[in-house]
PDB file of C-alpha atoms in Angstrom:
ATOM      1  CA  UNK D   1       0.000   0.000   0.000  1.00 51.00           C
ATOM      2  CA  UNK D   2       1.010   3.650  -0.662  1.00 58.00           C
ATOM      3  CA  UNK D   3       1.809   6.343   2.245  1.00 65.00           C
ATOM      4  CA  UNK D   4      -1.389   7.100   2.874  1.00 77.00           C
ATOM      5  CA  UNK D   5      -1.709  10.749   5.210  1.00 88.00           C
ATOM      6  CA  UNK D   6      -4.880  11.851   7.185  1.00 89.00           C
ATOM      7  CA  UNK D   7      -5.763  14.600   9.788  1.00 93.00           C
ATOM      8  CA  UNK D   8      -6.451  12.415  12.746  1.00 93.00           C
ATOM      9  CA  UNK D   9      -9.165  14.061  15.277  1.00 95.00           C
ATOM     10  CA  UNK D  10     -10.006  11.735  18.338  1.00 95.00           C
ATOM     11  CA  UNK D  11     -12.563  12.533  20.403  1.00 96.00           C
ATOM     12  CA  UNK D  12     -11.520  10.143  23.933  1.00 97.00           C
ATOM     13  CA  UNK D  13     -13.701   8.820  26.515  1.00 96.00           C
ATOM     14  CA  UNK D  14     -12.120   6.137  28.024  1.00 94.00           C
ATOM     15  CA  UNK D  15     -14.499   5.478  31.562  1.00 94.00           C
ATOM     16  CA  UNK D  16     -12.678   2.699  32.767  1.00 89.00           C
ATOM     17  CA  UNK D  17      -9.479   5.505  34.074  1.00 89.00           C
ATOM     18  CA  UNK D  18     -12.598   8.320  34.021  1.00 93.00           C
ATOM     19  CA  UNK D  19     -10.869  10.702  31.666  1.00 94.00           C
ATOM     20  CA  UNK D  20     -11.860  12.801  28.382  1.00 95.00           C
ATOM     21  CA  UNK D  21      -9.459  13.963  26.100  1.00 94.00           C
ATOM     22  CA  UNK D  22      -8.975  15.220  22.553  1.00 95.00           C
ATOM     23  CA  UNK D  23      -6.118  14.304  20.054  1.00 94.00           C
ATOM     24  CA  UNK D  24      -5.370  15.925  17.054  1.00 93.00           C
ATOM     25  CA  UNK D  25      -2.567  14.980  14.788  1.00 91.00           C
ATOM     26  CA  UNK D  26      -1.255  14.139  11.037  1.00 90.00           C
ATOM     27  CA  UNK D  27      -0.704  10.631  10.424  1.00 90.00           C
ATOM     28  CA  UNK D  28       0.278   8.326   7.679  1.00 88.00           C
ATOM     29  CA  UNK D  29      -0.346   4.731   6.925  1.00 89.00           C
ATOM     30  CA  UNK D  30       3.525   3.324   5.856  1.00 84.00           C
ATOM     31  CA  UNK D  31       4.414   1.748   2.762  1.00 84.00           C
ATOM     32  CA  UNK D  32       4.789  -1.686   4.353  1.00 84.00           C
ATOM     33  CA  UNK D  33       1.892  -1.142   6.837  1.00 87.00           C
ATOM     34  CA  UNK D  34      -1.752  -2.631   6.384  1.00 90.00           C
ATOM     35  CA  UNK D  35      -4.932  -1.195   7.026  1.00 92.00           C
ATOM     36  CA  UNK D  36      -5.177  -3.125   9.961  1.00 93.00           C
ATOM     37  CA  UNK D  37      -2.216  -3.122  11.921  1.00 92.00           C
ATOM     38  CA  UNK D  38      -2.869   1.181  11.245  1.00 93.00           C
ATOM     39  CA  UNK D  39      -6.265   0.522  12.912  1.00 95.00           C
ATOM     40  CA  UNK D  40      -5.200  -1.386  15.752  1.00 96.00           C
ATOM     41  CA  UNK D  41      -1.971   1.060  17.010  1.00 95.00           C
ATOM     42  CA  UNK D  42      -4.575   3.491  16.463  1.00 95.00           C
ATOM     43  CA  UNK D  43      -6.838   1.776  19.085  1.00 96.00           C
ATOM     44  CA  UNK D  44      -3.755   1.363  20.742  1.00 95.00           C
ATOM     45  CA  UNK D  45      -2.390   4.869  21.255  1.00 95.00           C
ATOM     46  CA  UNK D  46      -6.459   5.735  22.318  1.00 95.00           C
ATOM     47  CA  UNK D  47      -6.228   2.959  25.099  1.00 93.00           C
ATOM     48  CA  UNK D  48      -2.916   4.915  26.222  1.00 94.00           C
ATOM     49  CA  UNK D  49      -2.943   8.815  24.936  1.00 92.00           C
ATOM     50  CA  UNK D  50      -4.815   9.711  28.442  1.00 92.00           C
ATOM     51  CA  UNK D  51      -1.132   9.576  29.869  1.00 92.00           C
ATOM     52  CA  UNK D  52       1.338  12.300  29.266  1.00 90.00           C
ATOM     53  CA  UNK D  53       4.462  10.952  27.347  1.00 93.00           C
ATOM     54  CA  UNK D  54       2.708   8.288  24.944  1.00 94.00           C
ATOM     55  CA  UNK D  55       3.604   7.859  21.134  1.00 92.00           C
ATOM     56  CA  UNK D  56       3.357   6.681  18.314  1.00 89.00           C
ATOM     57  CA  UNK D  57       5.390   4.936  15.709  1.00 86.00           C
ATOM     58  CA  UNK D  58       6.037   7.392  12.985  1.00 79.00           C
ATOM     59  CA  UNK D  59       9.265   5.847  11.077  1.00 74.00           C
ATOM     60  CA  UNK D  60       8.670   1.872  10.156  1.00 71.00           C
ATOM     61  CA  UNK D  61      12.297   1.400  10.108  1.00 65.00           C
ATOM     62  CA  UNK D  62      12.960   1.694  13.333  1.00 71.00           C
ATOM     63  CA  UNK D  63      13.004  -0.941  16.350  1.00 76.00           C
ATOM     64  CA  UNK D  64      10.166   0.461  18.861  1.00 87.00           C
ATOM     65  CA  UNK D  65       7.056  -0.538  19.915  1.00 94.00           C
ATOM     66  CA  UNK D  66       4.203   0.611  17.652  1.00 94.00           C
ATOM     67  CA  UNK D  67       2.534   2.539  20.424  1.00 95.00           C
ATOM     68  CA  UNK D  68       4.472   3.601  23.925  1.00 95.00           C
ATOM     69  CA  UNK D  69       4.179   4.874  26.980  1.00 95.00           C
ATOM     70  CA  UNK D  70       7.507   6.799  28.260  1.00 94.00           C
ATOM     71  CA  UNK D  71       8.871   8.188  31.564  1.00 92.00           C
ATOM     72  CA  UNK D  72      10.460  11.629  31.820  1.00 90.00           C
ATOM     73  CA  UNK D  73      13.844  10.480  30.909  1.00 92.00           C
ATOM     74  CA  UNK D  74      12.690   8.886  27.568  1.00 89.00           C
ATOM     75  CA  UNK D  75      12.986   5.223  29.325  1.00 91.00           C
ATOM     76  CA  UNK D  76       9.527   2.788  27.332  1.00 92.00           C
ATOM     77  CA  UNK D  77       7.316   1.933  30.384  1.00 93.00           C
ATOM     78  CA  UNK D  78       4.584   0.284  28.278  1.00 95.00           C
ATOM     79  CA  UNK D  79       5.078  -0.865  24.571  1.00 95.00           C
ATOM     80  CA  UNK D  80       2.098  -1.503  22.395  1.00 96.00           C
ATOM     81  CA  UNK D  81       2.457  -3.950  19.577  1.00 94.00           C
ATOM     82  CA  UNK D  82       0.266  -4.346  16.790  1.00 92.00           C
ATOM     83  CA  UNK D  83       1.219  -7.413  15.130  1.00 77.00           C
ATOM     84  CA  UNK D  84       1.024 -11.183  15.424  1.00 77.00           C
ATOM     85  CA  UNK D  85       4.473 -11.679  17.344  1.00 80.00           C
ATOM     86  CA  UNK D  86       6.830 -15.154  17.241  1.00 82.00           C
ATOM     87  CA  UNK D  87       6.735 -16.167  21.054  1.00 82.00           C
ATOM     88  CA  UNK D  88      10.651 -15.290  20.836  1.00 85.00           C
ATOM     89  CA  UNK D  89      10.003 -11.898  20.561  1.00 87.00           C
ATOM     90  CA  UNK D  90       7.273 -11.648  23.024  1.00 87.00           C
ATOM     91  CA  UNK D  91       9.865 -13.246  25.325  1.00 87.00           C
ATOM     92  CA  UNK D  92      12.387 -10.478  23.741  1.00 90.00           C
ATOM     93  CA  UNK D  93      10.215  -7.384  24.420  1.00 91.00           C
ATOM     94  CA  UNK D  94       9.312  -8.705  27.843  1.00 91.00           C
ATOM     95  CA  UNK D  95      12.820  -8.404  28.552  1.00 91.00           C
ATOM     96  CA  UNK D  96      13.663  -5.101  27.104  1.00 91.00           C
ATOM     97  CA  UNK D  97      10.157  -2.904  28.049  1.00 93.00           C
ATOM     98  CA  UNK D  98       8.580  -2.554  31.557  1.00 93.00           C
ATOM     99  CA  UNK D  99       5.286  -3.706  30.050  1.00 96.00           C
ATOM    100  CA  UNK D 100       4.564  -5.207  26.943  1.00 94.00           C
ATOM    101  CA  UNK D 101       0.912  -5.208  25.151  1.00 95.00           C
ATOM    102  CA  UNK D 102       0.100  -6.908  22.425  1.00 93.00           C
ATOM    103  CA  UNK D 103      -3.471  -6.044  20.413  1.00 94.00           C
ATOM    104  CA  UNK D 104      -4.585  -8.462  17.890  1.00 92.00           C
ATOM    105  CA  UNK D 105      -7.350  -9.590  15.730  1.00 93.00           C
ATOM    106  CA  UNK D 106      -9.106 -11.987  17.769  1.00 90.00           C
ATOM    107  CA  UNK D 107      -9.757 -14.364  14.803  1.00 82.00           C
ATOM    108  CA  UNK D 108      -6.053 -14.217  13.641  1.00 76.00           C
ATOM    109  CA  UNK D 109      -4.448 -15.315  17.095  1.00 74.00           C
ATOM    110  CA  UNK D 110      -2.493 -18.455  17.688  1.00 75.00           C
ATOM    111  CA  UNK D 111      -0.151 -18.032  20.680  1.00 77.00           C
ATOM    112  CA  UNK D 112       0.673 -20.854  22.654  1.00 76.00           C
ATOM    113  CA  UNK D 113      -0.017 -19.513  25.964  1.00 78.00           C
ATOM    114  CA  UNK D 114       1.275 -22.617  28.124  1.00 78.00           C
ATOM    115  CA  UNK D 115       5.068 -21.183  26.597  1.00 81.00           C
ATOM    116  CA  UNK D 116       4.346 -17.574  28.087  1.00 83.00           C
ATOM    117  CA  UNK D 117       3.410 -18.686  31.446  1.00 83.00           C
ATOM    118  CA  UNK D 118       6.997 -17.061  32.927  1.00 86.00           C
ATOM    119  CA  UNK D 119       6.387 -13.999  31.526  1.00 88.00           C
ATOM    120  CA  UNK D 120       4.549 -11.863  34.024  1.00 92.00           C
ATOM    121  CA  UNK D 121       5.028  -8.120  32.301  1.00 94.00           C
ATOM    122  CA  UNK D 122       3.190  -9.523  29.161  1.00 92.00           C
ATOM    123  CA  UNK D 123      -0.849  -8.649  28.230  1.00 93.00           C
ATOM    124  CA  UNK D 124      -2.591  -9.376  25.409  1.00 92.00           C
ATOM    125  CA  UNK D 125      -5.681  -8.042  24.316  1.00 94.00           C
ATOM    126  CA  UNK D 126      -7.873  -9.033  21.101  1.00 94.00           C
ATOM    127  CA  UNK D 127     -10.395  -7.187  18.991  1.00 96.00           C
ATOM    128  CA  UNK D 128     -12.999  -8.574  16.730  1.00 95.00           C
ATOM    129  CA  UNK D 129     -11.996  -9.032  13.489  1.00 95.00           C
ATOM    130  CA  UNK D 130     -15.331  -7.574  11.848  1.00 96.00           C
ATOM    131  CA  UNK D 131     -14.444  -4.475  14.501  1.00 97.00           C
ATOM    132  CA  UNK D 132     -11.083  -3.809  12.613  1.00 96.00           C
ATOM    133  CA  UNK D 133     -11.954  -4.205   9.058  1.00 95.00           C
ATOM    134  CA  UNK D 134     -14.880  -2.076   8.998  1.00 95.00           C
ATOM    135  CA  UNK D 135     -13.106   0.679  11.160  1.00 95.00           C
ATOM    136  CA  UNK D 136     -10.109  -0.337   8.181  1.00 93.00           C
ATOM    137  CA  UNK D 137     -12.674   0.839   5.253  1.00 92.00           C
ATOM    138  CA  UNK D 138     -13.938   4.144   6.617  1.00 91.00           C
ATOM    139  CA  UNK D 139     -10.295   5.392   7.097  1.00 89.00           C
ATOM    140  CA  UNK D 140     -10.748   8.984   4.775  1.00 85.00           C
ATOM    141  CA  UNK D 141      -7.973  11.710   4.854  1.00 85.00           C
ATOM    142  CA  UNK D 142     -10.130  13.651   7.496  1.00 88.00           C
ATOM    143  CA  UNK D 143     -10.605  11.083  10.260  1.00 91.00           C
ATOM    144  CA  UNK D 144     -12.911  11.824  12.881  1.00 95.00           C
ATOM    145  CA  UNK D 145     -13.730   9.522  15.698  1.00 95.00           C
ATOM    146  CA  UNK D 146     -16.005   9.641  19.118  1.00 96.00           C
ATOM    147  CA  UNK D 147     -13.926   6.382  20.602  1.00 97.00           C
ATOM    148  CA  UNK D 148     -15.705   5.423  24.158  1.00 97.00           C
ATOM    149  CA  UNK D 149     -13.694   2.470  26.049  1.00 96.00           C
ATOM    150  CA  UNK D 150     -15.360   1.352  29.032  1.00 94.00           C
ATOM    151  CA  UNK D 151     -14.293  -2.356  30.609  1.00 87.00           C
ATOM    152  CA  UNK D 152     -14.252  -4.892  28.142  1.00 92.00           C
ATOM    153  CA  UNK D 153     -15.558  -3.003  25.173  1.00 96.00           C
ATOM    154  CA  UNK D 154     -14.344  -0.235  22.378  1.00 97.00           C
ATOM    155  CA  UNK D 155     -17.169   1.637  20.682  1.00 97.00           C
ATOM    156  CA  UNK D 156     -16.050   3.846  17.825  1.00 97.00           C
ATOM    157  CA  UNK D 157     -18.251   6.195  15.798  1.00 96.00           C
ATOM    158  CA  UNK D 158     -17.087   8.609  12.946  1.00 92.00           C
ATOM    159  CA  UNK D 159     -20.366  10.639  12.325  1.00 87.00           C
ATOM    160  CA  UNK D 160     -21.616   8.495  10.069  1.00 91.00           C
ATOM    161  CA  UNK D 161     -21.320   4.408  11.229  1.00 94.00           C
ATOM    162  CA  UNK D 162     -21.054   2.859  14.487  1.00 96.00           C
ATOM    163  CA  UNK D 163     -18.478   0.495  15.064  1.00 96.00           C
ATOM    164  CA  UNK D 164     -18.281  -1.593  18.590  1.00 97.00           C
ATOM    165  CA  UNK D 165     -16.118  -4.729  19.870  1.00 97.00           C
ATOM    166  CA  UNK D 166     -15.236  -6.235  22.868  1.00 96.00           C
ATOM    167  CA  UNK D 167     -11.753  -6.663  24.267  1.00 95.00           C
ATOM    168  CA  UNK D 168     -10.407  -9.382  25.054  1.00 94.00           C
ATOM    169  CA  UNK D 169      -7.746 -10.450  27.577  1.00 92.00           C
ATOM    170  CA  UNK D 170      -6.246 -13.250  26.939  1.00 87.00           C
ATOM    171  CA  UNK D 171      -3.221 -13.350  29.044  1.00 85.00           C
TER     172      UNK D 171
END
């Protein structure tokens, strides 16, 4: 897929930590980036953006989480991937990152959970598939989303459809 840039405008209301906020920003999908991982680290960085010091993973080539929390000093607290990860990476991250996330597509998960048992700093939460592809076809240049995240469930609306899924933890 080509770069593809839009003027993100979030509208926040995540009631599980009781906060409202608004981001703004220009964004691009990468040239090597799907739809879908775009969609998820954008889910990602609204499940996180309430907290000063979280970003987002601008250059492709680079090694960092797609979505991260950071203390003052620029050390990753939380890192947010978006992908479906070999359990030797998990196992990687987990060493590297205070907390690791992982956000998938439910219907496209096979982790073998039995092998992560050790790994205590590890969470991994899981959309609906049906939830990501439709949110994947209305991305326009001008995106504008009302994203409510309450326990257990995303609802997303852009003025014109209503998209809603519930999260999963799986680990």
């Amino acid at each position: 897929m080509n770069p593809f840039v839009c003027k993100a405008r979030i509208n926040i209301a995540d009631l599980f930590h009781h906060v409202n906020h608004l981001e703004s920003f220009t964004t691009a999908v990468g040239r090597r980036e799907s739809l879908t991982h775009f969609v998820l680290k954008l889910v990602g960085y609204c499940a996180l953006s309430y907290l000063p010091h979280t970003h987002w993973k601008k250059n492709e080539s680079k090694p960092m989480p797609d979505v991260w929390l950071e203390n003052e000093v620029g050390d990753v607290l939380v890192g947010v991937f978006c992908d479906n990860l070999e359990l030797s990476e998990m196992i990687k991250y987990a060493k590297v990152y205070d907390k690791v996330v992982m956000l998938q597509v439910k219907e496209a998960v096979h982790i073998d959970l039995a092998s992560l048992q050790h790994v205590h700093n590890l969470s991994i939460f899981l959309l609906d598939a049906e939830f990501i592809e439709r949110l994947s076809e209305s991305i326009t240049q001008s995106l504008h989303w009302d994203v409510v995240i309450d326990n257990g469930l995303i609802a997303v609306s852009n003025k014109s459809d209503y998209f809603e899924s519930q999260i999963y933890k799986l680990k």
